[in-house]
Amino acid sequence: MLLHIPQLFSAEEIQRIRVALEQANWLDGKITAGYQSAKAKLNLQLAEDDPLAREISEVLLQRLWQNPQFMSAALPHKVFPPLFNCYTGGGVFGYHVDNAVRQVRNSLERVRTDLSATVFFCDPDEYDGGELVIQDTYGTPSIKFAAGDMVLYPSTSLHKVEPVTRGARLASFFWIQSLVREDSRRTLLYELDNSIQTLTQDIPDHPALVELTRTYHNLLRQWVEV
C-alpha cells in the first residue's frame, strides 16, 4: 500500500524549517548508505546527531503519533529517528532497496524496516526533477507531493529519486517497524478501520459496528508482533 498523508506541517512551520535547513551543515549522503546504495547515491544529508536534525525529528515524531491516518495505516511499533536530506545540482539516488534492519546511532536499538516514509519540505514547483519513483505491485508511481505532506510505502519496494536539475529538494526520510509485518495484512486492517470510522460517522448506532470492531481487533490480535 502506498499512502499520501497531507499537511503534517503548516505553511508557517514549513517556512521556519526551510530557513533552518538552508543554513544547516550538510554532509555527503553516503554516510548512511549501504554498500550497493552508496554506488547509486549522490545527495547531501544532516548528521544523525546534528542538533537541528534532532529538534525537527522530535516535532515530526509527535505529529506522527497524533495523526490518525498514520497510526491506522502504519500500526507503528518503532520509528527510526527521522533523517534529513537535500538534493540539488544534479543530486540523484538510483534504484535501491532499503536495508531490512537499521541500527539507531549510539544505541542498541534496532528497527526492522517494514515501511519507508518521506516528508517533503519543498513544493513541487520549487525544483525540477526529484520525483520519488517506487516500483511495487501497484505499479510505478512518481511522487512529488506538496511541502508538509508525507508518502508512506512498503520498504520492500525498489525506489529511486530522480536527478534534481533546478532548485533544491529538502526532505525527511525514515522507517517504521509495524506491529503487523506483512503489507497485505496492514492494508486489510487499514481498509477495515476506514470502513468502521465511516460507518461510525454516518450511522453511529448501526448494530454491525460492534461486530466489525470485534473482527478488526481479532485480526489484529492474530497478526500483531510485539
XYZ file of N, CA and C in Angstrom:
678
model
N 0.838 -1.199 0.000
C 0.000 0.000 0.000
C 0.872 1.248 0.000
N 0.570 2.155 -0.889
C 1.210 3.458 -0.917
C 0.182 4.483 -0.456
N 0.580 5.338 0.475
C -0.384 6.253 1.091
C 0.156 7.675 1.128
N -0.705 8.621 0.749
C -0.402 10.046 0.820
C -1.030 10.599 2.098
N -0.203 11.145 2.992
C -0.696 11.741 4.236
C -0.404 13.238 4.170
N -1.440 14.070 4.018
C -1.217 15.501 3.792
C -1.035 16.301 5.081
N -0.319 17.417 4.943
C -0.269 18.512 5.923
C 0.116 18.056 7.333
N 1.270 17.407 7.435
C 1.827 17.160 8.767
C 2.295 18.468 9.389
N 2.681 19.415 8.525
C 3.139 20.727 8.981
C 2.382 21.816 8.238
N 2.154 22.928 8.910
C 1.512 24.081 8.280
C 2.519 24.828 7.415
N 2.028 25.761 6.607
C 2.906 26.557 5.747
C 3.892 27.376 6.572
N 3.427 27.916 7.703
C 4.313 28.698 8.567
C 5.410 27.826 9.171
N 5.059 26.623 9.587
C 6.055 25.713 10.148
C 7.064 25.280 9.098
N 6.571 25.018 7.889
C 7.465 24.635 6.803
C 8.468 25.750 6.523
N 8.008 26.984 6.540
C 8.904 28.108 6.271
C 10.017 28.172 7.308
N 9.684 27.977 8.587
C 10.698 28.014 9.644
C 11.690 26.854 9.484
N 11.169 25.684 9.151
C 12.036 24.522 8.946
C 12.966 24.762 7.755
N 12.409 25.326 6.684
C 13.203 25.579 5.484
C 14.367 26.527 5.794
N 14.086 27.604 6.476
C 15.131 28.583 6.801
C 16.251 27.916 7.599
N 15.869 27.098 8.561
C 16.870 26.408 9.386
C 17.678 25.414 8.552
N 17.008 24.640 7.708
C 17.704 23.629 6.914
C 18.641 24.262 5.885
N 18.241 25.401 5.322
C 19.077 26.052 4.315
C 20.384 26.569 4.906
N 20.434 26.738 6.230
C 21.648 27.203 6.900
C 22.382 26.067 7.616
N 21.946 24.826 7.387
C 22.479 23.680 8.125
C 23.837 23.233 7.579
N 24.499 22.381 8.358
C 25.798 21.820 7.982
C 25.575 20.488 7.271
N 25.489 20.530 5.937
C 25.183 19.337 5.159
C 26.440 18.524 4.883
N 26.295 17.198 4.926
C 27.391 16.265 4.698
C 27.080 15.372 3.504
N 28.071 14.613 3.058
C 27.875 13.658 1.974
C 26.839 12.617 2.397
N 25.818 12.404 1.554
C 24.738 11.489 1.893
C 25.146 10.037 2.007
N 26.320 9.684 1.559
C 26.767 8.291 1.635
C 27.026 7.829 3.070
N 26.983 8.741 4.039
C 27.278 8.366 5.428
C 26.286 7.349 5.979
N 25.077 7.268 5.426
C 24.099 6.287 5.919
C 23.752 5.235 4.872
N 24.496 5.171 3.781
C 24.172 4.231 2.705
C 24.911 2.914 2.899
N 24.249 1.819 2.522
C 24.909 0.528 2.467
C 25.827 0.456 1.260
N 26.490 -0.688 1.075
C 27.493 -0.827 0.017
C 26.893 -0.562 -1.363
N 25.778 -1.233 -1.691
C 25.183 -1.051 -3.008
C 24.552 0.328 -3.160
N 23.871 0.791 -2.102
C 23.202 2.097 -2.178
C 24.206 3.226 -2.377
N 25.390 3.096 -1.761
C 26.391 4.159 -1.861
C 26.806 4.402 -3.313
N 26.773 3.352 -4.138
C 27.168 3.495 -5.543
C 26.123 4.265 -6.348
N 24.882 4.332 -5.834
C 23.794 4.983 -6.573
C 23.394 6.324 -5.976
N 24.053 6.712 -4.874
C 23.579 7.845 -4.079
C 24.467 9.064 -4.246
N 23.848 10.188 -4.638
C 24.554 11.463 -4.748
C 23.644 12.550 -4.186
N 23.794 12.802 -2.903
C 22.997 13.842 -2.263
C 23.706 14.325 -1.006
N 23.050 15.220 -0.282
C 23.568 15.746 0.978
C 22.661 15.307 2.115
N 23.228 15.246 3.313
C 22.450 14.756 4.444
C 22.950 15.389 5.738
N 22.047 15.601 6.694
C 22.453 16.044 8.023
C 22.948 14.851 8.827
N 23.959 15.075 9.650
C 24.436 14.023 10.546
C 23.300 13.606 11.477
N 23.280 12.318 11.844
C 22.198 11.813 12.697
C 22.164 12.507 14.050
N 23.329 12.955 14.543
C 23.380 13.614 15.849
C 23.412 15.138 15.731
N 23.120 15.666 14.543
C 23.053 17.113 14.355
C 21.927 17.676 15.220
N 22.182 18.716 16.016
C 21.142 19.269 16.898
C 19.887 19.698 16.157
N 20.043 20.267 14.962
C 18.864 20.681 14.190
C 18.060 19.473 13.765
N 18.740 18.416 13.315
C 18.042 17.195 12.925
C 17.250 16.636 14.100
N 17.840 16.624 15.264
C 17.147 16.103 16.449
C 15.932 16.957 16.800
N 16.076 18.270 16.679
C 14.979 19.178 17.027
C 13.773 18.966 16.107
N 14.020 18.958 14.799
C 12.918 18.764 13.857
C 12.357 17.354 13.984
N 13.230 16.384 14.212
C 12.822 14.989 14.352
C 11.830 14.813 15.496
N 12.088 15.446 16.624
C 11.196 15.315 17.775
C 9.794 15.840 17.458
N 9.733 16.980 16.773
C 8.433 17.549 16.406
C 7.728 16.636 15.407
N 8.465 16.126 14.443
C 7.891 15.247 13.433
C 7.328 13.979 14.054
N 8.057 13.384 14.983
C 7.570 12.177 15.643
C 6.290 12.446 16.428
N 6.210 13.610 17.069
C 4.981 13.978 17.788
C 3.804 14.060 16.821
N 4.028 14.650 15.656
C 2.954 14.765 14.671
C 2.499 13.386 14.186
N 3.452 12.479 14.000
C 3.101 11.148 13.533
C 2.214 10.428 14.530
N 2.574 10.453 15.805
C 1.816 9.730 16.820
C 0.447 10.360 17.060
N 0.276 11.611 16.618
C -1.016 12.280 16.770
C -1.858 12.211 15.499
N -1.337 11.569 14.445
C -2.031 11.548 13.153
C -2.810 10.244 13.005
N -4.145 10.294 13.015
C -4.943 9.060 12.962
C -4.697 8.232 11.704
N -4.492 8.894 10.564
C -4.270 8.164 9.319
C -2.960 7.381 9.375
N -1.909 8.011 9.872
C -0.626 7.322 10.009
C -0.740 6.154 10.975
N -1.374 6.369 12.123
C -1.483 5.314 13.129
C -2.265 4.127 12.592
N -3.330 4.393 11.838
C -4.153 3.320 11.287
C -3.420 2.551 10.203
N -2.686 3.257 9.347
C -2.021 2.614 8.209
C -0.734 1.911 8.610
N 0.060 2.545 9.475
C 1.370 2.000 9.816
C 1.323 1.037 10.999
N 0.364 1.221 11.913
C 0.328 0.442 13.153
C 1.735 0.376 13.746
N 2.318 1.538 14.063
C 3.744 1.591 14.387
C 4.095 0.937 15.722
N 5.185 0.209 15.705
C 5.789 -0.339 16.930
C 7.035 0.474 17.290
N 7.884 0.729 16.277
C 9.069 1.562 16.447
C 9.202 2.461 15.221
N 9.741 3.661 15.435
C 10.049 4.567 14.329
C 11.523 4.945 14.423
N 12.263 4.687 13.346
C 13.662 5.099 13.302
C 13.718 6.624 13.320
N 14.591 7.229 14.132
C 14.653 8.696 14.186
C 14.802 9.306 12.802
N 13.920 10.220 12.419
C 13.953 10.789 11.067
C 15.302 11.397 10.706
N 15.688 11.187 9.459
C 16.895 11.762 8.873
C 16.483 12.832 7.869
N 17.457 13.628 7.401
C 17.145 14.762 6.540
C 18.142 14.822 5.387
N 17.609 15.037 4.164
C 18.494 15.097 3.012
C 18.171 16.270 2.102
N 19.121 16.541 1.226
C 18.998 17.636 0.268
C 19.528 17.143 -1.081
N 18.705 17.315 -2.121
C 19.119 17.017 -3.490
C 19.179 18.335 -4.252
N 20.312 18.601 -4.880
C 20.469 19.815 -5.665
C 21.620 19.611 -6.640
N 21.693 20.455 -7.693
C 22.808 20.386 -8.614
C 23.018 19.023 -9.245
N 21.940 18.350 -9.640
C 22.044 17.030 -10.252
C 22.019 15.886 -9.251
N 21.792 16.186 -7.976
C 21.714 15.141 -6.952
C 20.694 14.081 -7.314
N 21.039 12.805 -7.054
C 20.221 11.690 -7.506
C 20.453 10.507 -6.578
N 19.494 9.590 -6.556
C 19.658 8.325 -5.833
C 19.008 7.255 -6.699
N 19.839 6.435 -7.341
C 19.327 5.422 -8.251
C 18.541 4.337 -7.543
N 17.990 3.413 -8.321
C 17.158 2.356 -7.757
C 17.909 1.594 -6.665
N 17.235 1.377 -5.555
C 17.802 0.656 -4.429
C 16.670 0.133 -3.565
N 17.004 -0.761 -2.641
C 16.052 -1.215 -1.641
C 16.629 -0.876 -0.275
N 15.787 -0.449 0.647
C 16.257 -0.066 1.978
C 16.717 -1.284 2.771
N 17.725 -1.076 3.617
C 18.203 -2.157 4.469
C 17.051 -2.714 5.308
N 17.044 -4.032 5.504
C 15.959 -4.681 6.243
C 15.931 -4.279 7.714
N 17.111 -3.985 8.279
C 17.214 -3.609 9.691
C 18.119 -2.391 9.795
N 17.713 -1.409 10.594
C 18.513 -0.207 10.820
C 18.889 -0.129 12.298
N 20.146 0.186 12.544
C 20.643 0.353 13.908
C 20.603 1.830 14.257
N 19.937 2.183 15.353
C 19.881 3.577 15.795
C 21.261 3.975 16.312
N 21.747 5.113 15.860
C 23.089 5.570 16.214
C 23.264 5.678 17.728
N 24.418 5.200 18.213
C 24.771 5.247 19.635
C 23.719 4.571 20.510
N 23.153 3.488 20.014
C 22.101 2.775 20.743
C 22.138 1.300 20.369
N 21.588 0.461 21.250
C 21.418 -0.952 20.936
C 20.103 -1.213 20.200
N 19.322 -0.156 20.025
C 18.003 -0.284 19.402
C 18.118 -0.598 17.908
N 17.376 -1.617 17.484
C 17.288 -1.953 16.064
C 15.837 -1.814 15.609
N 15.661 -1.381 14.363
C 14.336 -1.189 13.791
C 14.248 -2.005 12.505
N 13.298 -2.941 12.452
C 13.027 -3.647 11.202
C 12.262 -2.697 10.287
N 12.692 -2.562 9.058
C 12.097 -1.569 8.165
C 10.946 -2.186 7.370
N 9.754 -2.107 7.933
C 8.550 -2.570 7.244
C 8.002 -1.510 6.299
N 8.095 -0.249 6.721
C 7.563 0.874 5.945
C 8.613 1.968 5.827
N 8.648 2.608 4.670
C 9.514 3.761 4.433
C 8.639 5.004 4.294
N 9.188 6.140 4.700
C 8.420 7.381 4.640
C 9.313 8.532 4.200
N 8.730 9.442 3.448
C 9.387 10.695 3.061
C 8.431 11.842 3.347
N 8.928 12.871 4.032
C 8.172 14.104 4.269
C 8.830 15.207 3.453
N 8.052 15.872 2.621
C 8.582 16.896 1.719
C 8.551 18.267 2.400
N 9.641 19.030 2.226
C 9.721 20.383 2.771
C 9.748 21.458 1.678
N 9.664 21.044 0.415
C 9.620 21.989 -0.707
C 8.427 21.656 -1.590
N 7.792 22.689 -2.146
C 6.686 22.457 -3.069
C 7.216 22.004 -4.422
N 6.413 21.247 -5.186
C 6.883 20.685 -6.460
C 7.396 21.712 -7.466
N 6.825 22.931 -7.457
C 7.243 23.921 -8.456
C 8.539 24.643 -8.079
N 9.105 24.304 -6.915
C 10.340 24.950 -6.483
C 11.592 24.260 -7.006
N 11.418 23.087 -7.593
C 12.577 22.371 -8.125
C 12.136 21.487 -9.285
N 13.072 21.225 -10.187
C 12.818 20.329 -11.317
C 13.444 18.976 -11.022
N 12.729 17.916 -11.389
C 13.194 16.570 -11.069
C 12.866 16.240 -9.626
N 13.632 15.296 -9.056
C 13.465 14.959 -7.647
C 12.283 14.072 -7.340
N 11.626 13.514 -8.364
C 10.480 12.646 -8.097
C 10.943 11.363 -7.400
N 10.176 10.922 -6.427
C 10.389 9.629 -5.785
C 9.625 8.589 -6.600
N 10.339 7.682 -7.228
C 9.742 6.666 -8.090
C 9.791 5.335 -7.357
N 8.628 4.693 -7.214
C 8.514 3.481 -6.404
C 7.984 2.341 -7.260
N 8.709 1.234 -7.289
C 8.275 0.038 -8.016
C 7.643 -0.944 -7.039
N 6.398 -1.336 -7.305
C 5.754 -2.342 -6.461
C 4.586 -2.945 -7.226
N 3.805 -3.763 -6.541
C 2.705 -4.471 -7.196
C 1.624 -3.523 -7.683
N 1.565 -2.294 -7.135
C 0.545 -1.327 -7.531
C 0.994 -0.474 -8.711
N 2.173 -0.770 -9.305
C 2.661 -0.004 -10.436
C 3.974 0.691 -10.108
N 4.258 1.785 -10.850
C 5.487 2.548 -10.623
C 5.136 4.027 -10.535
N 4.523 4.445 -9.443
C 4.135 5.856 -9.328
C 5.352 6.756 -9.149
N 5.187 8.005 -9.588
C 6.206 9.033 -9.454
C 5.666 10.086 -8.481
N 6.318 10.230 -7.335
C 5.768 11.002 -6.216
C 6.500 12.327 -6.058
N 5.727 13.391 -5.977
C 6.273 14.733 -5.749
C 5.186 15.557 -5.064
N 5.065 15.369 -3.753
C 3.952 15.960 -3.009
C 4.278 17.381 -2.539
N 3.243 18.052 -2.034
C 3.385 19.414 -1.525
C 4.208 19.435 -0.241
N 4.794 20.595 0.041
C 5.557 20.774 1.271
C 4.655 20.515 2.477
N 5.152 19.708 3.410
C 4.387 19.350 4.595
C 3.682 18.021 4.481
N 3.649 17.442 3.261
C 2.981 16.158 3.033
C 3.977 15.003 3.167
N 3.433 13.806 3.410
C 4.254 12.617 3.572
C 3.747 11.504 2.674
N 4.668 10.684 2.161
C 4.313 9.456 1.464
C 4.819 8.284 2.297
N 3.971 7.258 2.410
C 4.270 6.059 3.194
C 4.141 4.858 2.259
N 5.148 3.979 2.227
C 5.125 2.855 1.296
C 5.954 1.696 1.837
N 5.756 0.473 1.320
C 6.478 -0.691 1.845
C 7.985 -0.594 1.583
N 8.774 -0.914 2.577
C 10.232 -0.847 2.432
C 10.775 -1.925 1.515
N 9.952 -2.898 1.184
C 10.370 -3.950 0.246
C 10.463 -3.438 -1.190
N 9.919 -2.261 -1.452
C 9.864 -1.725 -2.810
C 11.229 -1.232 -3.282
N 11.535 -1.484 -4.551
C 12.632 -0.774 -5.198
C 12.184 0.664 -5.433
N 13.071 1.621 -5.166
C 12.692 3.017 -5.370
C 13.929 3.856 -5.685
N 13.694 5.044 -6.233
C 14.788 5.944 -6.588
C 14.308 7.385 -6.488
N 15.255 8.320 -6.468
C 14.965 9.751 -6.558
C 15.599 10.259 -7.840
N 14.764 10.845 -8.710
C 15.256 11.350 -9.985
C 16.194 12.548 -9.767
N 17.105 12.809 -10.708
C 18.033 13.937 -10.565
C 17.292 15.268 -10.402
N 17.791 16.096 -9.508
C 17.259 17.446 -9.327
C 18.103 18.390 -10.165
N 17.494 18.974 -11.181
C 18.232 19.789 -12.145
C 18.047 21.290 -11.937
N 17.102 21.665 -11.093
C 16.906 23.082 -10.741
C 16.421 23.169 -9.316
N 16.937 24.153 -8.556
C 16.494 24.336 -7.188
C 17.027 23.248 -6.271
N 16.337 23.068 -5.156
C 16.751 22.086 -4.150
C 15.523 21.360 -3.623
N 15.700 20.091 -3.344
C 14.644 19.245 -2.768
C 15.064 18.884 -1.347
N 14.381 19.452 -0.362
C 14.649 19.180 1.051
C 13.572 18.254 1.590
N 13.981 17.249 2.337
C 13.010 16.272 2.827
C 13.539 15.560 4.061
N 12.628 14.893 4.743
C 12.980 13.967 5.818
C 12.609 12.567 5.362
N 13.400 11.585 5.783
C 13.092 10.201 5.447
C 13.381 9.320 6.661
N 12.604 8.247 6.787
C 12.748 7.377 7.946
C 11.992 6.086 7.713
N 12.075 5.187 8.685
C 11.486 3.856 8.548
C 10.668 3.512 9.785
N 9.690 2.640 9.570
C 8.782 2.225 10.647
C 8.781 0.709 10.756
N 8.917 0.216 11.972
C 8.651 -1.198 12.248
C 7.217 -1.292 12.730
N 6.411 -2.015 11.988
C 4.984 -2.102 12.283
C 4.697 -3.242 13.251
N 3.585 -3.120 13.956
C 3.088 -4.233 14.767
C 2.658 -5.399 13.888
N 2.335 -5.091 12.623
C 1.925 -6.117 11.646
C 2.937 -6.083 10.500
N 3.727 -7.142 10.379
C 4.854 -7.154 9.454
C 4.427 -7.124 7.983
N 3.390 -7.870 7.616
C 3.045 -8.080 6.216
C 2.176 -6.944 5.675
N 2.569 -6.407 4.516
C 1.886 -5.257 3.935
C 0.427 -5.561 3.601
N 0.143 -6.750 3.067
C -1.236 -7.075 2.680
C -2.149 -7.100 3.907
N -1.634 -7.544 5.032
C -2.441 -7.568 6.259
C -2.649 -6.156 6.794
N -1.607 -5.337 6.743
C -1.772 -3.939 7.177
C -2.795 -3.228 6.309
N -2.755 -3.493 5.003
C -3.705 -2.864 4.093
C -5.133 -3.276 4.427
N -5.345 -4.555 4.683
C -6.679 -5.044 5.029
C -7.180 -4.393 6.312
N -6.321 -4.291 7.311
C -6.713 -3.665 8.578
C -7.005 -2.177 8.391
N -6.211 -1.511 7.560
C -6.435 -0.090 7.296
C -7.782 0.136 6.611
N -8.082 -0.689 5.618
C -9.360 -0.557 4.912
C -10.535 -0.863 5.835
N -10.383 -1.869 6.687
C -11.450 -2.208 7.624
C -11.647 -1.083 8.632
N -10.559 -0.523 9.128
C -10.648 0.587 10.080
C -11.322 1.793 9.438
N -10.989 2.089 8.169
C -11.642 3.199 7.466
C -13.142 2.977 7.345
N -13.542 1.741 7.058
C -14.965 1.428 6.945
C -15.679 1.609 8.283
N -15.023 1.185 9.339
C -15.609 1.341 10.681
C -15.776 2.821 11.016
N -14.749 3.622 10.708
C -14.820 5.053 11.016
C -15.907 5.745 10.196
N -16.047 5.374 8.924
C -17.084 5.964 8.078
C -18.473 5.605 8.584
N -18.657 4.341 8.919
C -19.945 3.895 9.431
C -20.269 4.557 10.767
N -19.252 4.753 11.600
C -19.450 5.419 12.890
C -19.944 6.846 12.705
N -19.437 7.524 11.684
C -19.865 8.893 11.414
C -21.259 8.951 10.799
N -21.535 8.029 9.861
C -22.786 8.092 9.115
C -23.964 7.450 9.843
N -23.702 6.311 10.471
C -24.775 5.588 11.176
C -24.214 5.101 12.518
N -24.028 6.005 13.463
C -23.320 5.663 14.705
C -23.966 4.556 15.532
N -25.254 4.316 15.344
C -25.939 3.284 16.138
C -26.144 1.981 15.371
N -25.482 1.848 14.234
C -25.669 0.635 13.434
C -25.151 -0.586 14.202
N -25.946 -1.639 14.314
C -25.542 -2.808 15.108
C -24.321 -3.531 14.546
N -24.024 -3.357 13.260
C -22.864 -4.033 12.670
C -21.540 -3.468 13.171
N -21.567 -2.270 13.745
C -20.335 -1.644 14.205
C -19.621 -2.491 15.251
N -20.372 -3.048 16.164
C -19.759 -3.867 17.217
C -19.092 -5.092 16.614
N -19.759 -5.742 15.660
C -19.195 -6.939 15.042
C -17.971 -6.599 14.190
N -18.040 -5.500 13.451
C -16.905 -5.098 12.638
C -15.692 -4.760 13.514
N -15.956 -4.072 14.619
C -14.871 -3.730 15.540
C -14.269 -4.982 16.160
N -15.108 -5.938 16.498
C -14.608 -7.199 17.028
C -13.725 -7.905 15.995
N -14.178 -7.926 14.745
C -13.398 -8.561 13.688
C -12.041 -7.873 13.521
N -12.054 -6.549 13.533
C -10.800 -5.794 13.403
C -9.814 -6.192 14.500
N -10.267 -6.166 15.730
C -9.348 -6.432 16.842
C -8.936 -7.895 16.919
N -9.784 -8.778 16.494
C -9.393 -10.187 16.481
C -8.360 -10.472 15.391
N -8.497 -9.806 14.242
C -7.465 -9.928 13.219
C -6.148 -9.325 13.703
N -6.238 -8.167 14.327
C -5.037 -7.529 14.859
C -4.378 -8.410 15.910
N -5.181 -9.003 16.770
C -4.662 -9.884 17.819
C -3.940 -11.105 17.212
N -4.468 -11.573 16.073
C -3.891 -12.749 15.420
C -2.567 -12.423 14.731
N -2.435 -11.182 14.181
C -1.301 -10.847 13.338
C -0.235 -10.008 14.031
N -0.545 -9.407 15.157
C 0.372 -8.475 15.775
C 1.626 -9.170 16.308
N 2.765 -8.467 16.223
C 4.027 -8.937 16.789
C 4.539 -7.860 17.740
N 4.763 -8.252 18.990
C 5.274 -7.288 19.985
C 6.467 -7.884 20.705
